[in-house]
Amino acid sequence: MTTVALAVTDGMLHFELALAMEVFGSDLTHLVNPWYDFALCGPSAVQVGRFRLEPDHGLEHLTRADTVIVPGWADVDQEPPAELVDAVRQAHEAGARVASLCTGAFVLAAAGLLDGRLATTHWAHTQELARRHPRVTVDPDVLYVDNGGVLTSAGKAAAMDLCLHLVRLDHGSAVANTVARRLVVPPHRDGGQAQFVTTPVPAPGNHPLAGLFPWALQRLDQPLTVEDLARQARMSSRHLGRHFKSVTGTTPLQWLLAQRIRHAQELLETTEDTVDTIATATGMGTATTLRRHFARTVGVPPDTYRRTFRTRTRPGPLNGERHP
């Protein structure tokens, strides 16, 4: 029987913890017998958000598990407890497969398990993970990374993707698909985190580009150039580039592309417009151009994105409608 140990201490995120318990701690012997031998491991009674948990074993039990799962770490600005880091490192050295969910990657990184490896975490914290642990190659655009004995997932729902991936590795696709249907989630999602990351306009402020952003956003259907933006901002193209880098962290053309893609996402979610119509409305010109840039930026084609995120156009069970 494959043993799965969930490592918990004060300061964990309850969503990822509960998700892992639902997948590995439920009695699913009607699918596979035996299922997983699941254990909750912690130093003592721990506080997870507003919940208090009583672990089955101490952290030393992690070394006896085949798979160790580290849920999200709530405060990434705070170093995880040394006893947790040491226990996770020892479990890996003992041969356990170690997986982190969301910001649990900070625990694995602190244990040195991600050095020289590709990893991911919640998109909002990928830059901080890379800054704090320069020996880790952080990929912000994937749902999870499988390095064999060490795995990491992106934020929140991506933790489910990784848990189902582990089930798929252990018991095959048919069982993983059945578990996914039971949980009413897709068995495998296309694309990466990019389809969930917003690209907000910088907050209004006393900077030279404060008036340029709304002007450009109202003209995304037009073939704007750097020269057009510079003319509107009343500065040279080179000067504009320096200000853009300072304010947005990117170039004028990259910023424009990001806003066009964001607008395309909104139209795909909220309208019945064809891809050709959306390409025109976002200044992409042709459906071919939109599809190329959209797939490269978001990770999935426009049609796939629409199927995933389409806003409901009529009342349904989620809005209070009863089934007959």
PDB file of C-alpha atoms in Angstrom:
ATOM      1  CA  MET A   1       0.000   0.000   0.000  1.00  0.00           C
ATOM      2  CA  THR A   2       1.317   3.458  -0.902  1.00  0.00           C
ATOM      3  CA  THR A   3       1.573   5.647   2.183  1.00  0.00           C
ATOM      4  CA  VAL A   4       0.897   9.384   1.886  1.00  0.00           C
ATOM      5  CA  ALA A   5       1.849  11.736   4.709  1.00  0.00           C
ATOM      6  CA  LEU A   6       0.553  15.290   4.866  1.00  0.00           C
ATOM      7  CA  ALA A   7       3.002  17.568   6.712  1.00  0.00           C
ATOM      8  CA  VAL A   8       1.251  20.224   8.803  1.00  0.00           C
ATOM      9  CA  THR A   9       2.304  22.941  11.210  1.00  0.00           C
ATOM     10  CA  ASP A  10       0.797  26.231  12.319  1.00  0.00           C
ATOM     11  CA  GLY A  11       0.603  28.640   9.408  1.00  0.00           C
ATOM     12  CA  MET A  12      -0.570  26.314   6.659  1.00  0.00           C
ATOM     13  CA  LEU A  13      -3.330  27.164   4.175  1.00  0.00           C
ATOM     14  CA  HIS A  14      -6.463  25.129   4.868  1.00  0.00           C
ATOM     15  CA  PHE A  15      -7.696  24.938   1.250  1.00  0.00           C
ATOM     16  CA  GLU A  16      -4.730  22.979  -0.083  1.00  0.00           C
ATOM     17  CA  LEU A  17      -4.571  20.859   3.057  1.00  0.00           C
ATOM     18  CA  ALA A  18      -8.250  19.879   2.807  1.00  0.00           C
ATOM     19  CA  LEU A  19      -7.884  19.210  -0.911  1.00  0.00           C
ATOM     20  CA  ALA A  20      -5.057  16.734  -0.374  1.00  0.00           C
ATOM     21  CA  MET A  21      -6.976  15.037   2.437  1.00  0.00           C
ATOM     22  CA  GLU A  22     -10.013  14.665   0.148  1.00  0.00           C
ATOM     23  CA  VAL A  23      -7.982  12.980  -2.593  1.00  0.00           C
ATOM     24  CA  PHE A  24      -5.663  10.766  -0.563  1.00  0.00           C
ATOM     25  CA  GLY A  25      -7.494  10.470   2.771  1.00  0.00           C
ATOM     26  CA  SER A  26     -10.918   9.425   1.515  1.00  0.00           C
ATOM     27  CA  ASP A  27     -11.908   5.772   1.424  1.00  0.00           C
ATOM     28  CA  LEU A  28     -11.796   4.973  -2.284  1.00  0.00           C
ATOM     29  CA  THR A  29     -11.138   1.264  -1.945  1.00  0.00           C
ATOM     30  CA  HIS A  30     -14.109   0.664  -4.260  1.00  0.00           C
ATOM     31  CA  LEU A  31     -11.848   2.069  -7.010  1.00  0.00           C
ATOM     32  CA  VAL A  32      -8.532   0.565  -5.980  1.00  0.00           C
ATOM     33  CA  ASN A  33      -8.009  -1.799  -3.087  1.00  0.00           C
ATOM     34  CA  PRO A  34      -5.863  -1.002  -1.272  1.00  0.00           C
ATOM     35  CA  TRP A  35      -6.120   2.782  -1.687  1.00  0.00           C
ATOM     36  CA  TYR A  36      -3.638   5.081   0.061  1.00  0.00           C
ATOM     37  CA  ASP A  37      -2.587   4.679   3.678  1.00  0.00           C
ATOM     38  CA  PHE A  38      -2.990   8.315   4.709  1.00  0.00           C
ATOM     39  CA  ALA A  39      -1.485  10.059   7.727  1.00  0.00           C
ATOM     40  CA  LEU A  40      -1.590  13.611   9.055  1.00  0.00           C
ATOM     41  CA  CYS A  41       1.814  14.471  10.516  1.00  0.00           C
ATOM     42  CA  GLY A  42       2.645  17.467  12.710  1.00  0.00           C
ATOM     43  CA  PRO A  43       4.555  18.503  15.822  1.00  0.00           C
ATOM     44  CA  SER A  44       1.374  18.581  17.960  1.00  0.00           C
ATOM     45  CA  ALA A  45      -2.104  20.056  17.654  1.00  0.00           C
ATOM     46  CA  VAL A  46      -1.815  22.736  14.976  1.00  0.00           C
ATOM     47  CA  GLN A  47      -3.876  25.764  14.020  1.00  0.00           C
ATOM     48  CA  VAL A  48      -4.720  26.034  10.325  1.00  0.00           C
ATOM     49  CA  GLY A  49      -6.680  29.215   9.760  1.00  0.00           C
ATOM     50  CA  ARG A  50      -9.744  28.849  11.999  1.00  0.00           C
ATOM     51  CA  PHE A  51      -9.374  25.076  12.178  1.00  0.00           C
ATOM     52  CA  ARG A  52      -7.521  23.072  14.808  1.00  0.00           C
ATOM     53  CA  LEU A  53      -6.059  19.746  13.722  1.00  0.00           C
ATOM     54  CA  GLU A  54      -4.890  16.749  15.730  1.00  0.00           C
ATOM     55  CA  PRO A  55      -2.120  14.982  13.730  1.00  0.00           C
ATOM     56  CA  ASP A  56      -1.922  11.202  13.690  1.00  0.00           C
ATOM     57  CA  HIS A  57       1.866  11.222  14.059  1.00  0.00           C
ATOM     58  CA  GLY A  58       4.772  13.553  14.682  1.00  0.00           C
ATOM     59  CA  LEU A  59       6.840  15.025  11.863  1.00  0.00           C
ATOM     60  CA  GLU A  60       9.389  12.218  12.286  1.00  0.00           C
ATOM     61  CA  HIS A  61       6.816   9.899  10.689  1.00  0.00           C
ATOM     62  CA  LEU A  62       7.414  11.592   7.327  1.00  0.00           C
ATOM     63  CA  THR A  63      10.488   9.410   6.816  1.00  0.00           C
ATOM     64  CA  ARG A  64       8.227   6.326   6.747  1.00  0.00           C
ATOM     65  CA  ALA A  65       6.002   7.628   3.932  1.00  0.00           C
ATOM     66  CA  ASP A  66       6.238   6.862   0.240  1.00  0.00           C
ATOM     67  CA  THR A  67       4.869  10.312  -0.601  1.00  0.00           C
ATOM     68  CA  VAL A  68       5.064  13.475   1.497  1.00  0.00           C
ATOM     69  CA  ILE A  69       2.796  16.404   0.658  1.00  0.00           C
ATOM     70  CA  VAL A  70       3.461  19.929   1.924  1.00  0.00           C
ATOM     71  CA  PRO A  71       0.380  22.191   1.707  1.00  0.00           C
ATOM     72  CA  GLY A  72       0.490  25.937   1.072  1.00  0.00           C
ATOM     73  CA  TRP A  73       2.537  28.077   3.442  1.00  0.00           C
ATOM     74  CA  ALA A  74       0.392  31.070   4.459  1.00  0.00           C
ATOM     75  CA  ASP A  75       3.008  33.777   5.010  1.00  0.00           C
ATOM     76  CA  VAL A  76       5.742  33.549   2.390  1.00  0.00           C
ATOM     77  CA  ASP A  77       7.541  36.501   4.025  1.00  0.00           C
ATOM     78  CA  GLN A  78       8.118  34.321   7.077  1.00  0.00           C
ATOM     79  CA  GLU A  79      10.608  31.467   7.049  1.00  0.00           C
ATOM     80  CA  PRO A  80       8.919  28.083   7.589  1.00  0.00           C
ATOM     81  CA  PRO A  81       9.678  26.299  10.892  1.00  0.00           C
ATOM     82  CA  ALA A  82      13.069  24.637  11.008  1.00  0.00           C
ATOM     83  CA  GLU A  83      11.544  21.389  12.323  1.00  0.00           C
ATOM     84  CA  LEU A  84       9.257  21.196   9.295  1.00  0.00           C
ATOM     85  CA  VAL A  85      12.083  21.963   6.864  1.00  0.00           C
ATOM     86  CA  ASP A  86      14.341  19.366   8.499  1.00  0.00           C
ATOM     87  CA  ALA A  87      11.610  16.714   8.519  1.00  0.00           C
ATOM     88  CA  VAL A  88      10.835  17.253   4.819  1.00  0.00           C
ATOM     89  CA  ARG A  89      14.541  17.073   3.940  1.00  0.00           C
ATOM     90  CA  GLN A  90      14.995  13.864   5.923  1.00  0.00           C
ATOM     91  CA  ALA A  91      11.946  12.299   4.266  1.00  0.00           C
ATOM     92  CA  HIS A  92      13.393  13.048   0.841  1.00  0.00           C
ATOM     93  CA  GLU A  93      16.762  11.636   1.853  1.00  0.00           C
ATOM     94  CA  ALA A  94      14.941   8.499   3.056  1.00  0.00           C
ATOM     95  CA  GLY A  95      13.508   8.062  -0.464  1.00  0.00           C
ATOM     96  CA  ALA A  96      10.096   9.689  -0.197  1.00  0.00           C
ATOM     97  CA  ARG A  97       8.505  11.421  -3.162  1.00  0.00           C
ATOM     98  CA  VAL A  98       7.912  14.994  -1.976  1.00  0.00           C
ATOM     99  CA  ALA A  99       5.259  17.283  -3.439  1.00  0.00           C
ATOM    100  CA  SER A 100       4.342  20.851  -2.523  1.00  0.00           C
ATOM    101  CA  LEU A 101       0.998  22.512  -3.134  1.00  0.00           C
ATOM    102  CA  CYS A 102       0.912  26.225  -3.964  1.00  0.00           C
ATOM    103  CA  THR A 103       3.277  28.154  -1.647  1.00  0.00           C
ATOM    104  CA  GLY A 104       4.430  24.941  -0.010  1.00  0.00           C
ATOM    105  CA  ALA A 105       7.239  25.291  -2.565  1.00  0.00           C
ATOM    106  CA  PHE A 106       8.875  27.738  -0.134  1.00  0.00           C
ATOM    107  CA  VAL A 107       9.247  24.868   2.355  1.00  0.00           C
ATOM    108  CA  LEU A 108      10.818  22.603  -0.274  1.00  0.00           C
ATOM    109  CA  ALA A 109      13.133  25.400  -1.374  1.00  0.00           C
ATOM    110  CA  ALA A 110      14.204  26.071   2.222  1.00  0.00           C
ATOM    111  CA  ALA A 111      15.017  22.363   2.533  1.00  0.00           C
ATOM    112  CA  GLY A 112      17.233  22.571  -0.560  1.00  0.00           C
ATOM    113  CA  LEU A 113      15.061  20.127  -2.506  1.00  0.00           C
ATOM    114  CA  LEU A 114      14.527  22.551  -5.385  1.00  0.00           C
ATOM    115  CA  ASP A 115      18.156  23.563  -5.937  1.00  0.00           C
ATOM    116  CA  GLY A 116      19.072  22.976  -9.562  1.00  0.00           C
ATOM    117  CA  ARG A 117      15.521  21.976 -10.385  1.00  0.00           C
ATOM    118  CA  LEU A 118      12.581  23.503 -12.211  1.00  0.00           C
ATOM    119  CA  ALA A 119       9.739  24.506  -9.878  1.00  0.00           C
ATOM    120  CA  THR A 120       6.600  26.588  -9.659  1.00  0.00           C
ATOM    121  CA  THR A 121       4.283  28.135  -7.079  1.00  0.00           C
ATOM    122  CA  HIS A 122       1.339  30.515  -7.011  1.00  0.00           C
ATOM    123  CA  TRP A 123       1.878  33.099  -9.773  1.00  0.00           C
ATOM    124  CA  ALA A 124       1.733  35.964  -7.269  1.00  0.00           C
ATOM    125  CA  HIS A 125       4.813  34.593  -5.470  1.00  0.00           C
ATOM    126  CA  THR A 126       6.988  33.200  -8.275  1.00  0.00           C
ATOM    127  CA  GLN A 127       9.248  36.262  -8.349  1.00  0.00           C
ATOM    128  CA  GLU A 128       9.784  36.105  -4.598  1.00  0.00           C
ATOM    129  CA  LEU A 129      10.602  32.396  -4.750  1.00  0.00           C
ATOM    130  CA  ALA A 130      13.155  33.055  -7.489  1.00  0.00           C
ATOM    131  CA  ARG A 131      14.649  36.027  -5.631  1.00  0.00           C
ATOM    132  CA  ARG A 132      15.010  34.208  -2.327  1.00  0.00           C
ATOM    133  CA  HIS A 133      16.272  30.957  -3.857  1.00  0.00           C
ATOM    134  CA  PRO A 134      18.398  31.814  -6.912  1.00  0.00           C
ATOM    135  CA  ARG A 135      19.473  28.190  -7.431  1.00  0.00           C
ATOM    136  CA  VAL A 136      15.860  27.292  -8.249  1.00  0.00           C
ATOM    137  CA  THR A 137      14.590  27.721 -11.820  1.00  0.00           C
ATOM    138  CA  VAL A 138      11.072  29.070 -11.311  1.00  0.00           C
ATOM    139  CA  ASP A 139       8.534  28.670 -14.120  1.00  0.00           C
ATOM    140  CA  PRO A 140       5.506  30.960 -13.553  1.00  0.00           C
ATOM    141  CA  ASP A 141       3.542  29.598 -16.519  1.00  0.00           C
ATOM    142  CA  VAL A 142       2.781  25.982 -15.617  1.00  0.00           C
ATOM    143  CA  LEU A 143       0.204  24.297 -13.401  1.00  0.00           C
ATOM    144  CA  TYR A 144       2.710  21.886 -11.895  1.00  0.00           C
ATOM    145  CA  VAL A 145       6.245  20.567 -12.334  1.00  0.00           C
ATOM    146  CA  ASP A 146       7.222  16.906 -12.005  1.00  0.00           C
ATOM    147  CA  ASN A 147      10.921  16.322 -11.385  1.00  0.00           C
ATOM    148  CA  GLY A 148      10.408  12.695 -10.501  1.00  0.00           C
ATOM    149  CA  GLY A 149      11.028  12.610  -6.773  1.00  0.00           C
ATOM    150  CA  VAL A 150      10.210  16.287  -6.243  1.00  0.00           C
ATOM    151  CA  LEU A 151       7.033  17.950  -7.504  1.00  0.00           C
ATOM    152  CA  THR A 152       5.581  21.449  -7.129  1.00  0.00           C
ATOM    153  CA  SER A 153       2.223  22.930  -8.062  1.00  0.00           C
ATOM    154  CA  ALA A 154       0.980  26.399  -8.836  1.00  0.00           C
ATOM    155  CA  GLY A 155      -1.683  28.131  -6.765  1.00  0.00           C
ATOM    156  CA  LYS A 156      -4.957  26.898  -5.301  1.00  0.00           C
ATOM    157  CA  ALA A 157      -6.848  24.851  -7.923  1.00  0.00           C
ATOM    158  CA  ALA A 158      -3.555  23.769  -9.511  1.00  0.00           C
ATOM    159  CA  ALA A 159      -2.960  21.803  -6.308  1.00  0.00           C
ATOM    160  CA  MET A 160      -5.795  19.541  -7.432  1.00  0.00           C
ATOM    161  CA  ASP A 161      -4.099  19.121 -10.809  1.00  0.00           C
ATOM    162  CA  LEU A 162      -0.958  17.888  -9.072  1.00  0.00           C
ATOM    163  CA  CYS A 163      -2.856  15.572  -6.718  1.00  0.00           C
ATOM    164  CA  LEU A 164      -4.659  13.972  -9.664  1.00  0.00           C
ATOM    165  CA  HIS A 165      -1.316  13.692 -11.451  1.00  0.00           C
ATOM    166  CA  LEU A 166       0.037  11.707  -8.488  1.00  0.00           C
ATOM    167  CA  VAL A 167      -3.008   9.420  -8.574  1.00  0.00           C
ATOM    168  CA  ARG A 168      -2.485   8.999 -12.320  1.00  0.00           C
ATOM    169  CA  LEU A 169       1.147   8.020 -11.746  1.00  0.00           C
ATOM    170  CA  ASP A 170       0.218   5.517  -9.027  1.00  0.00           C
ATOM    171  CA  HIS A 171      -3.015   4.018 -10.363  1.00  0.00           C
ATOM    172  CA  GLY A 172      -3.375   5.008 -14.026  1.00  0.00           C
ATOM    173  CA  SER A 173      -5.498   7.460 -15.974  1.00  0.00           C
ATOM    174  CA  ALA A 174      -8.783   5.587 -15.621  1.00  0.00           C
ATOM    175  CA  VAL A 175      -8.675   5.767 -11.824  1.00  0.00           C
ATOM    176  CA  ALA A 176      -7.526   9.413 -11.859  1.00  0.00           C
ATOM    177  CA  ASN A 177     -10.389  10.281 -14.219  1.00  0.00           C
ATOM    178  CA  THR A 178     -12.886   8.545 -11.932  1.00  0.00           C
ATOM    179  CA  VAL A 179     -11.565  10.477  -8.928  1.00  0.00           C
ATOM    180  CA  ALA A 180     -11.850  13.706 -10.918  1.00  0.00           C
ATOM    181  CA  ARG A 181     -15.470  12.942 -11.831  1.00  0.00           C
ATOM    182  CA  ARG A 182     -16.228  12.239  -8.183  1.00  0.00           C
ATOM    183  CA  LEU A 183     -14.807  15.635  -7.234  1.00  0.00           C
ATOM    184  CA  VAL A 184     -16.508  17.323 -10.237  1.00  0.00           C
ATOM    185  CA  VAL A 185     -13.228  18.695 -11.602  1.00  0.00           C
ATOM    186  CA  PRO A 186     -11.523  18.220 -14.963  1.00  0.00           C
ATOM    187  CA  PRO A 187      -9.131  15.230 -14.938  1.00  0.00           C
ATOM    188  CA  HIS A 188      -6.458  17.246 -16.726  1.00  0.00           C
ATOM    189  CA  ARG A 189      -6.484  20.929 -17.610  1.00  0.00           C
ATOM    190  CA  ASP A 190      -4.800  22.424 -20.646  1.00  0.00           C
ATOM    191  CA  GLY A 191      -2.447  25.363 -20.418  1.00  0.00           C
ATOM    192  CA  GLY A 192      -0.740  26.975 -17.473  1.00  0.00           C
ATOM    193  CA  GLN A 193      -1.041  29.720 -14.906  1.00  0.00           C
ATOM    194  CA  ALA A 194      -0.948  32.437 -17.553  1.00  0.00           C
ATOM    195  CA  GLN A 195      -4.633  31.919 -18.277  1.00  0.00           C
ATOM    196  CA  PHE A 196      -5.446  32.891 -14.689  1.00  0.00           C
ATOM    197  CA  VAL A 197      -3.048  35.808 -14.239  1.00  0.00           C
ATOM    198  CA  THR A 198      -4.511  39.263 -14.595  1.00  0.00           C
ATOM    199  CA  THR A 199      -2.585  42.045 -16.338  1.00  0.00           C
ATOM    200  CA  PRO A 200      -3.832  45.141 -14.535  1.00  0.00           C
ATOM    201  CA  VAL A 201      -3.090  48.667 -15.601  1.00  0.00           C
ATOM    202  CA  PRO A 202      -0.780  50.348 -13.066  1.00  0.00           C
ATOM    203  CA  ALA A 203      -2.702  52.302 -10.468  1.00  0.00           C
ATOM    204  CA  PRO A 204      -3.186  55.998 -11.207  1.00  0.00           C
ATOM    205  CA  GLY A 205      -0.358  58.078  -9.882  1.00  0.00           C
ATOM    206  CA  ASN A 206       1.817  61.089 -10.401  1.00  0.00           C
ATOM    207  CA  HIS A 207       3.944  59.572 -13.134  1.00  0.00           C
ATOM    208  CA  PRO A 208       4.358  60.791 -16.733  1.00  0.00           C
ATOM    209  CA  LEU A 209       2.291  57.931 -18.177  1.00  0.00           C
ATOM    210  CA  ALA A 210      -0.777  58.329 -15.947  1.00  0.00           C
ATOM    211  CA  GLY A 211      -2.826  59.844 -18.761  1.00  0.00           C
ATOM    212  CA  LEU A 212      -1.460  57.595 -21.494  1.00  0.00           C
ATOM    213  CA  PHE A 213      -2.799  54.279 -20.195  1.00  0.00           C
ATOM    214  CA  PRO A 214      -6.543  55.095 -20.370  1.00  0.00           C
ATOM    215  CA  TRP A 215      -6.015  56.783 -23.750  1.00  0.00           C
ATOM    216  CA  ALA A 216      -4.407  53.643 -25.161  1.00  0.00           C
ATOM    217  CA  LEU A 217      -6.969  51.298 -23.621  1.00  0.00           C
ATOM    218  CA  GLN A 218      -9.751  53.156 -25.416  1.00  0.00           C
ATOM    219  CA  ARG A 219      -7.959  52.582 -28.744  1.00  0.00           C
ATOM    220  CA  LEU A 220      -6.947  48.922 -28.596  1.00  0.00           C
ATOM    221  CA  ASP A 221      -8.804  48.321 -31.864  1.00  0.00           C
ATOM    222  CA  GLN A 222      -6.411  50.670 -33.624  1.00  0.00           C
ATOM    223  CA  PRO A 223      -2.900  49.774 -34.930  1.00  0.00           C
ATOM    224  CA  LEU A 224      -1.051  51.785 -32.286  1.00  0.00           C
ATOM    225  CA  THR A 225       2.720  52.102 -32.565  1.00  0.00           C
ATOM    226  CA  VAL A 226       5.397  53.200 -30.153  1.00  0.00           C
ATOM    227  CA  GLU A 227       5.546  56.477 -32.067  1.00  0.00           C
ATOM    228  CA  ASP A 228       1.796  56.972 -31.525  1.00  0.00           C
ATOM    229  CA  LEU A 229       2.208  56.420 -27.799  1.00  0.00           C
ATOM    230  CA  ALA A 230       5.243  58.690 -27.614  1.00  0.00           C
ATOM    231  CA  ARG A 231       3.412  61.431 -29.504  1.00  0.00           C
ATOM    232  CA  GLN A 232       0.449  61.234 -27.138  1.00  0.00           C
ATOM    233  CA  ALA A 233       2.753  61.284 -24.099  1.00  0.00           C
ATOM    234  CA  ARG A 234       4.707  64.188 -25.636  1.00  0.00           C
ATOM    235  CA  MET A 235       8.096  62.555 -25.302  1.00  0.00           C
ATOM    236  CA  SER A 236      10.603  60.752 -27.504  1.00  0.00           C
ATOM    237  CA  SER A 237      10.247  57.035 -28.172  1.00  0.00           C
ATOM    238  CA  ARG A 238      13.412  56.322 -26.189  1.00  0.00           C
ATOM    239  CA  HIS A 239      12.183  58.411 -23.246  1.00  0.00           C
ATOM    240  CA  LEU A 240       8.826  56.624 -23.413  1.00  0.00           C
ATOM    241  CA  GLY A 241      10.552  53.241 -23.288  1.00  0.00           C
ATOM    242  CA  ARG A 242      12.445  54.191 -20.136  1.00  0.00           C
ATOM    243  CA  HIS A 243       9.257  55.363 -18.393  1.00  0.00           C
ATOM    244  CA  PHE A 244       7.364  52.241 -19.455  1.00  0.00           C
ATOM    245  CA  LYS A 245      10.058  49.996 -18.046  1.00  0.00           C
ATOM    246  CA  SER A 246      10.032  51.918 -14.781  1.00  0.00           C
ATOM    247  CA  VAL A 247       6.249  51.955 -14.358  1.00  0.00           C
ATOM    248  CA  THR A 248       5.150  48.627 -15.870  1.00  0.00           C
ATOM    249  CA  GLY A 249       8.327  46.551 -15.929  1.00  0.00           C
ATOM    250  CA  THR A 250       7.947  45.940 -19.641  1.00  0.00           C
ATOM    251  CA  THR A 251       8.160  47.655 -23.035  1.00  0.00           C
ATOM    252  CA  PRO A 252       5.374  49.669 -24.726  1.00  0.00           C
ATOM    253  CA  LEU A 253       4.713  46.989 -27.351  1.00  0.00           C
ATOM    254  CA  GLN A 254       4.716  44.177 -24.803  1.00  0.00           C
ATOM    255  CA  TRP A 255       2.319  46.156 -22.634  1.00  0.00           C
ATOM    256  CA  LEU A 256       0.036  46.799 -25.598  1.00  0.00           C
ATOM    257  CA  LEU A 257       0.021  43.108 -26.493  1.00  0.00           C
ATOM    258  CA  ALA A 258      -0.822  42.158 -22.909  1.00  0.00           C
ATOM    259  CA  GLN A 259      -3.762  44.584 -22.881  1.00  0.00           C
ATOM    260  CA  ARG A 260      -5.002  43.302 -26.248  1.00  0.00           C
ATOM    261  CA  ILE A 261      -4.876  39.722 -24.950  1.00  0.00           C
ATOM    262  CA  ARG A 262      -6.649  40.745 -21.741  1.00  0.00           C
ATOM    263  CA  HIS A 263      -9.399  42.441 -23.767  1.00  0.00           C
ATOM    264  CA  ALA A 264      -9.688  39.350 -25.963  1.00  0.00           C
ATOM    265  CA  GLN A 265     -10.126  37.229 -22.841  1.00  0.00           C
ATOM    266  CA  GLU A 266     -12.988  39.448 -21.663  1.00  0.00           C
ATOM    267  CA  LEU A 267     -14.716  39.272 -25.053  1.00  0.00           C
ATOM    268  CA  LEU A 268     -14.322  35.501 -25.225  1.00  0.00           C
ATOM    269  CA  GLU A 269     -15.883  35.186 -21.779  1.00  0.00           C
ATOM    270  CA  THR A 270     -18.750  37.640 -22.179  1.00  0.00           C
ATOM    271  CA  THR A 271     -19.770  37.718 -25.864  1.00  0.00           C
ATOM    272  CA  GLU A 272     -20.698  35.414 -28.706  1.00  0.00           C
ATOM    273  CA  ASP A 273     -18.365  37.296 -31.083  1.00  0.00           C
ATOM    274  CA  THR A 274     -16.345  35.189 -33.489  1.00  0.00           C
ATOM    275  CA  VAL A 275     -12.578  35.017 -33.185  1.00  0.00           C
ATOM    276  CA  ASP A 276     -12.349  37.134 -36.349  1.00  0.00           C
ATOM    277  CA  THR A 277     -14.532  39.857 -34.799  1.00  0.00           C
ATOM    278  CA  ILE A 278     -12.535  39.770 -31.563  1.00  0.00           C
ATOM    279  CA  ALA A 279      -9.282  39.986 -33.526  1.00  0.00           C
ATOM    280  CA  THR A 280     -10.530  43.215 -35.112  1.00  0.00           C
ATOM    281  CA  ALA A 281     -11.838  44.616 -31.815  1.00  0.00           C
ATOM    282  CA  THR A 282      -8.499  44.027 -30.085  1.00  0.00           C
ATOM    283  CA  GLY A 283      -6.309  45.386 -32.862  1.00  0.00           C
ATOM    284  CA  MET A 284      -4.897  41.972 -33.755  1.00  0.00           C
ATOM    285  CA  GLY A 285      -6.048  42.277 -37.348  1.00  0.00           C
ATOM    286  CA  THR A 286      -6.720  38.641 -38.197  1.00  0.00           C
ATOM    287  CA  ALA A 287      -7.913  35.543 -36.379  1.00  0.00           C
ATOM    288  CA  THR A 288      -4.628  33.841 -37.246  1.00  0.00           C
ATOM    289  CA  THR A 289      -2.624  36.565 -35.520  1.00  0.00           C
ATOM    290  CA  LEU A 290      -4.894  36.506 -32.477  1.00  0.00           C
ATOM    291  CA  ARG A 291      -4.704  32.729 -32.183  1.00  0.00           C
ATOM    292  CA  ARG A 292      -0.906  32.761 -32.411  1.00  0.00           C
ATOM    293  CA  HIS A 293      -0.381  35.445 -29.768  1.00  0.00           C
ATOM    294  CA  PHE A 294      -3.202  34.177 -27.543  1.00  0.00           C
ATOM    295  CA  ALA A 295      -1.932  30.601 -27.435  1.00  0.00           C
ATOM    296  CA  ARG A 296       1.639  31.732 -26.817  1.00  0.00           C
ATOM    297  CA  THR A 297       0.627  34.122 -24.020  1.00  0.00           C
ATOM    298  CA  VAL A 298      -2.233  32.303 -22.312  1.00  0.00           C
ATOM    299  CA  GLY A 299      -1.167  28.744 -23.051  1.00  0.00           C
ATOM    300  CA  VAL A 300      -4.369  27.583 -24.758  1.00  0.00           C
ATOM    301  CA  PRO A 301      -6.178  28.579 -28.004  1.00  0.00           C
ATOM    302  CA  PRO A 302      -9.023  31.140 -27.831  1.00  0.00           C
ATOM    303  CA  ASP A 303     -11.691  28.466 -28.383  1.00  0.00           C
ATOM    304  CA  THR A 304     -10.393  26.372 -25.492  1.00  0.00           C
ATOM    305  CA  TYR A 305     -10.246  29.434 -23.268  1.00  0.00           C
ATOM    306  CA  ARG A 306     -13.852  30.308 -24.143  1.00  0.00           C
ATOM    307  CA  ARG A 307     -15.088  26.818 -23.288  1.00  0.00           C
ATOM    308  CA  THR A 308     -13.349  26.986 -19.927  1.00  0.00           C
ATOM    309  CA  PHE A 309     -14.282  30.499 -18.855  1.00  0.00           C
ATOM    310  CA  ARG A 310     -17.502  31.251 -20.748  1.00  0.00           C
ATOM    311  CA  THR A 311     -19.897  33.339 -18.625  1.00  0.00           C
ATOM    312  CA  ARG A 312     -23.277  31.657 -18.206  1.00  0.00           C
ATOM    313  CA  THR A 313     -25.870  33.294 -20.448  1.00  0.00           C
ATOM    314  CA  ARG A 314     -28.976  31.979 -18.719  1.00  0.00           C
ATOM    315  CA  PRO A 315     -29.925  31.229 -15.102  1.00  0.00           C
ATOM    316  CA  GLY A 316     -28.861  27.785 -13.989  1.00  0.00           C
ATOM    317  CA  PRO A 317     -28.392  25.670 -10.876  1.00  0.00           C
ATOM    318  CA  LEU A 318     -25.404  27.782  -9.796  1.00  0.00           C
ATOM    319  CA  ASN A 319     -27.645  30.869  -9.835  1.00  0.00           C
ATOM    320  CA  GLY A 320     -30.504  29.349  -7.885  1.00  0.00           C
ATOM    321  CA  GLU A 321     -32.318  27.367 -10.547  1.00  0.00           C
ATOM    322  CA  ARG A 322     -33.650  24.035  -9.361  1.00  0.00           C
ATOM    323  CA  HIS A 323     -33.264  20.839 -11.289  1.00  0.00           C
ATOM    324  CA  PRO A 324     -36.581  19.392 -12.456  1.00  0.00           C
TER     325      PRO A 324
END
